[in-house]
PDB file of C-alpha atoms in Angstrom:
ATOM      1  CA  MET A1217      93.491 132.064 104.311  1.00 88.00           C
ATOM      2  CA  SER A1218      94.596 128.356 103.749  1.00 92.00           C
ATOM      3  CA  TYR A1219      93.461 125.457 102.096  1.00 97.00           C
ATOM      4  CA  ASN A1220      92.964 121.871 103.131  1.00 98.00           C
ATOM      5  CA  ILE A1221      92.730 118.314 101.743  1.00 98.00           C
ATOM      6  CA  TYR A1222      90.449 115.770 102.826  1.00 98.00           C
ATOM      7  CA  HIS A1223      90.031 112.186 101.981  1.00 98.00           C
ATOM      8  CA  ASN A1224      88.041 109.462 103.879  1.00 98.00           C
ATOM      9  CA  LEU A1225      88.147 105.764 103.294  1.00 98.00           C
ATOM     10  CA  LEU A1226      87.216 102.319 104.876  1.00 98.00           C
ATOM     11  CA  ILE A1227      90.029  99.703 105.104  1.00 98.00           C
ATOM     12  CA  LYS A1228      89.150  96.274 106.062  1.00 98.00           C
ATOM     13  CA  ALA A1229      91.701  96.045 108.845  1.00 98.00           C
ATOM     14  CA  SER A1230      92.032  96.757 112.541  1.00 98.00           C
ATOM     15  CA  SER A1231      92.724 100.057 113.857  1.00 98.00           C
ATOM     16  CA  LYS A1232      95.829  98.910 115.123  1.00 98.00           C
ATOM     17  CA  GLU A1233      97.043  97.893 111.722  1.00 98.00           C
ATOM     18  CA  VAL A1234      95.961 100.848 110.022  1.00 98.00           C
ATOM     19  CA  PHE A1235      97.550 102.957 112.757  1.00 98.00           C
ATOM     20  CA  ASP A1236     101.050 101.010 112.544  1.00 98.00           C
ATOM     21  CA  ALA A1237     100.972 101.474 108.610  1.00 98.00           C
ATOM     22  CA  VAL A1238     100.669 105.243 109.059  1.00 98.00           C
ATOM     23  CA  SER A1239     103.085 105.911 111.668  1.00 98.00           C
ATOM     24  CA  GLN A1240     105.743 103.087 111.619  1.00 98.00           C
ATOM     25  CA  PRO A1241     108.666 103.599 109.075  1.00 98.00           C
ATOM     26  CA  GLU A1242     108.709 100.063 108.117  1.00 97.00           C
ATOM     27  CA  HIS A1243     105.237 100.177 107.081  1.00 98.00           C
ATOM     28  CA  LEU A1244     105.392 103.760 105.523  1.00 98.00           C
ATOM     29  CA  ASP A1245     108.176 102.534 103.253  1.00 97.00           C
ATOM     30  CA  ASN A1246     105.880 100.021 101.814  1.00 97.00           C
ATOM     31  CA  TRP A1247     103.174 102.467 100.627  1.00 97.00           C
ATOM     32  CA  TRP A1248     104.687 106.083 100.747  1.00 97.00           C
ATOM     33  CA  THR A1249     108.233 106.757 101.367  1.00 97.00           C
ATOM     34  CA  LEU A1250     111.336 105.428 100.025  1.00 97.00           C
ATOM     35  CA  LYS A1251     112.665 105.258 103.388  1.00 97.00           C
ATOM     36  CA  SER A1252     111.765 106.876 106.664  1.00 98.00           C
ATOM     37  CA  SER A1253     112.567 107.161 110.273  1.00 98.00           C
ATOM     38  CA  GLY A1254     110.700 108.230 113.337  1.00 98.00           C
ATOM     39  CA  LYS A1255     108.659 107.047 116.318  1.00 98.00           C
ATOM     40  CA  PRO A1256     105.066 107.652 116.841  1.00 98.00           C
ATOM     41  CA  GLU A1257     105.525 109.697 119.924  1.00 98.00           C
ATOM     42  CA  LEU A1258     104.427 113.536 120.529  1.00 98.00           C
ATOM     43  CA  ASN A1259     107.311 115.892 119.082  1.00 98.00           C
ATOM     44  CA  SER A1260     109.450 112.986 117.828  1.00 98.00           C
ATOM     45  CA  GLU A1261     111.116 113.893 114.593  1.00 98.00           C
ATOM     46  CA  TYR A1262     110.356 112.038 111.483  1.00 98.00           C
ATOM     47  CA  ASN A1263     112.492 111.921 108.217  1.00 98.00           C
ATOM     48  CA  LEU A1264     110.433 111.058 104.925  1.00 98.00           C
ATOM     49  CA  ASN A1265     112.778 110.550 102.226  1.00 97.00           C
ATOM     50  CA  PHE A1266     111.571 110.231  98.828  1.00 95.00           C
ATOM     51  CA  THR A1267     114.858 111.226  96.894  1.00 93.00           C
ATOM     52  CA  ASP A1268     118.074 113.354  97.733  1.00 91.00           C
ATOM     53  CA  THR A1269     116.071 116.245  96.618  1.00 90.00           C
ATOM     54  CA  TYR A1270     112.923 115.428  98.390  1.00 93.00           C
ATOM     55  CA  ASN A1271     114.360 114.631 101.894  1.00 97.00           C
ATOM     56  CA  TRP A1272     111.810 116.131 104.322  1.00 97.00           C
ATOM     57  CA  PHE A1273     111.416 116.550 108.170  1.00 98.00           C
ATOM     58  CA  CYS A1274     108.358 116.657 110.397  1.00 98.00           C
ATOM     59  CA  LYS A1275     107.334 116.379 113.974  1.00 98.00           C
ATOM     60  CA  VAL A1276     104.598 114.348 115.613  1.00 98.00           C
ATOM     61  CA  SER A1277     101.962 117.081 116.664  1.00 98.00           C
ATOM     62  CA  LYS A1278      99.161 114.704 117.703  1.00 98.00           C
ATOM     63  CA  VAL A1279      99.273 111.049 118.593  1.00 98.00           C
ATOM     64  CA  LYS A1280      96.772 108.554 120.114  1.00 98.00           C
ATOM     65  CA  GLU A1281      97.602 104.946 119.798  1.00 97.00           C
ATOM     66  CA  ASN A1282      95.316 103.320 117.201  1.00 98.00           C
ATOM     67  CA  GLU A1283      93.190 106.525 117.026  1.00 98.00           C
ATOM     68  CA  SER A1284      95.200 109.497 115.360  1.00 98.00           C
ATOM     69  CA  PHE A1285      98.542 110.434 114.168  1.00 98.00           C
ATOM     70  CA  HIS A1286      99.549 113.825 112.686  1.00 98.00           C
ATOM     71  CA  LEU A1287     102.571 115.380 111.421  1.00 98.00           C
ATOM     72  CA  LYS A1288     103.538 118.903 111.164  1.00 98.00           C
ATOM     73  CA  MET A1289     106.210 119.639 108.523  1.00 98.00           C
ATOM     74  CA  THR A1290     109.329 121.469 109.601  1.00 98.00           C
ATOM     75  CA  ASP A1291     111.807 120.954 106.679  1.00 97.00           C
ATOM     76  CA  SER A1292     110.318 120.651 103.135  1.00 96.00           C
ATOM     77  CA  ASP A1293     109.405 122.791 100.167  1.00 92.00           C
ATOM     78  CA  LYS A1294     107.675 126.156 100.483  1.00 93.00           C
ATOM     79  CA  ASP A1295     104.236 124.727 100.030  1.00 94.00           C
ATOM     80  CA  TRP A1296     104.299 121.844 102.342  1.00 95.00           C
ATOM     81  CA  ASN A1297     106.457 123.558 105.105  1.00 95.00           C
ATOM     82  CA  PRO A1298     103.278 125.220 106.658  1.00 96.00           C
ATOM     83  CA  THR A1299     101.198 122.257 106.569  1.00 98.00           C
ATOM     84  CA  THR A1300     100.160 119.446 108.885  1.00 98.00           C
ATOM     85  CA  PHE A1301      98.817 116.247 107.958  1.00 98.00           C
ATOM     86  CA  GLY A1302      97.125 113.303 109.805  1.00 98.00           C
ATOM     87  CA  PHE A1303      95.096 110.292 110.117  1.00 98.00           C
ATOM     88  CA  ASP A1304      92.063 109.922 112.415  1.00 98.00           C
ATOM     89  CA  LEU A1305      90.659 106.373 112.749  1.00 98.00           C
ATOM     90  CA  GLU A1306      87.389 105.140 113.566  1.00 98.00           C
ATOM     91  CA  VAL A1307      86.570 101.404 114.157  1.00 96.00           C
ATOM     92  CA  LYS A1308      83.654 100.309 112.024  1.00 93.00           C
ATOM     93  CA  GLU A1309      82.370  96.537 112.037  1.00 88.00           C
ATOM     94  CA  ASN A1310      85.503  94.703 111.300  1.00 92.00           C
ATOM     95  CA  ALA A1311      87.032  97.771 109.355  1.00 98.00           C
ATOM     96  CA  THR A1312      88.601 101.217 110.080  1.00 98.00           C
ATOM     97  CA  TYR A1313      87.389 104.414 108.764  1.00 98.00           C
ATOM     98  CA  LEU A1314      90.309 106.570 107.814  1.00 98.00           C
ATOM     99  CA  LYS A1315      89.848 110.181 107.762  1.00 98.00           C
ATOM    100  CA  PHE A1316      92.770 111.935 106.246  1.00 98.00           C
ATOM    101  CA  SER A1317      93.581 115.518 106.397  1.00 98.00           C
ATOM    102  CA  HIS A1318      96.340 117.852 105.191  1.00 98.00           C
ATOM    103  CA  LYS A1319      95.673 121.244 106.405  1.00 98.00           C
ATOM    104  CA  ASN A1320      97.219 124.952 106.049  1.00 98.00           C
ATOM    105  CA  TRP A1321      98.226 125.089 102.495  1.00 97.00           C
ATOM    106  CA  PRO A1322      99.291 128.595 101.806  1.00 95.00           C
ATOM    107  CA  GLU A1323      97.835 128.660  98.196  1.00 95.00           C
ATOM    108  CA  ASN A1324      95.248 126.608  96.085  1.00 96.00           C
ATOM    109  CA  ASN A1325      97.934 126.036  93.347  1.00 96.00           C
ATOM    110  CA  GLU A1326      98.887 123.505  91.021  1.00 96.00           C
ATOM    111  CA  HIS A1327     100.987 121.737  93.749  1.00 95.00           C
ATOM    112  CA  PHE A1328      98.116 121.729  96.118  1.00 97.00           C
ATOM    113  CA  LYS A1329      95.731 120.256  93.771  1.00 97.00           C
ATOM    114  CA  HIS A1330      98.733 117.652  92.370  1.00 96.00           C
ATOM    115  CA  SER A1331      99.175 116.806  96.008  1.00 96.00           C
ATOM    116  CA  SER A1332      95.350 116.141  96.667  1.00 97.00           C
ATOM    117  CA  PHE A1333      95.460 113.795  93.740  1.00 96.00           C
ATOM    118  CA  CYS A1334      98.538 111.963  94.987  1.00 95.00           C
ATOM    119  CA  TRP A1335      97.117 111.605  98.269  1.00 97.00           C
ATOM    120  CA  ALA A1336      94.095 109.948  97.047  1.00 97.00           C
ATOM    121  CA  MET A1337      96.366 107.539  94.869  1.00 95.00           C
ATOM    122  CA  LEU A1338      98.404 106.860  97.975  1.00 96.00           C
ATOM    123  CA  LEU A1339      95.674 105.989 100.350  1.00 98.00           C
ATOM    124  CA  TYR A1340      94.289 103.670  97.703  1.00 97.00           C
ATOM    125  CA  ASP A1341      97.724 102.191  97.833  1.00 97.00           C
ATOM    126  CA  LEU A1342      97.756 102.025 101.489  1.00 98.00           C
ATOM    127  CA  LYS A1343      94.125 100.214 101.542  1.00 98.00           C
ATOM    128  CA  ASN A1344      95.536  97.726  99.170  1.00 98.00           C
ATOM    129  CA  TYR A1345      98.786  97.177 101.265  1.00 98.00           C
ATOM    130  CA  LEU A1346      96.490  96.279 104.205  1.00 98.00           C
ATOM    131  CA  GLU A1347      93.798  94.534 102.757  1.00 98.00           C
ATOM    132  CA  LYS A1348      95.763  92.527 100.061  1.00 98.00           C
ATOM    133  CA  GLY A1349      99.577  92.815 101.260  1.00 98.00           C
ATOM    134  CA  ILE A1350     100.294  94.653  98.020  1.00 97.00           C
ATOM    135  CA  ILE A1351     103.566  96.489  97.801  1.00 97.00           C
ATOM    136  CA  ILE A1352     104.133  98.774  94.860  1.00 93.00           C
ATOM    137  CA  PRO A1353     107.941  99.227  94.367  1.00 94.00           C
ATOM    138  CA  PHE A1354     108.615 102.960  95.185  1.00 94.00           C
ATOM    139  CA  GLU A1355     109.811 103.850  91.489  1.00 91.00           C
ATOM    140  CA  GLU A1356     106.374 102.668  90.419  1.00 90.00           C
ATOM    141  CA  ARG A1357     104.038 104.887  92.743  1.00 83.00           C
ATOM    142  CA  ASN A1358     102.615 107.974  91.597  1.00 66.00           C
TER     143      ASN A1358
END
């Protein structure tokens, strides 16, 4: 059995702006990572760096420009390693409906629950970044 996280939200931005914010390293670093690298191309490797201890790697498992972007973890901690997370986008009247998923967690443990909460907070930061241009310094993010 595996466990999944789902969060959906409406962002008042174009699907291109949302896609770029979840797939382009220069945008990821403004709402999620400390520093990241990668290209939104199938099987491209991404480096998601949060600290020296949390310096993770993943590969693009699904990508369709301005519609979907998913990453499969390849080198992280034991809970995240079997997981895939992604963003599916749907245009809704001058906005983008973002459907987030983080699938295949091995256990419904404290780390799973904490990560679900963190994703909700980070997605709120993503919304504020795109709608209001707010960038929270990395050390102040939850």
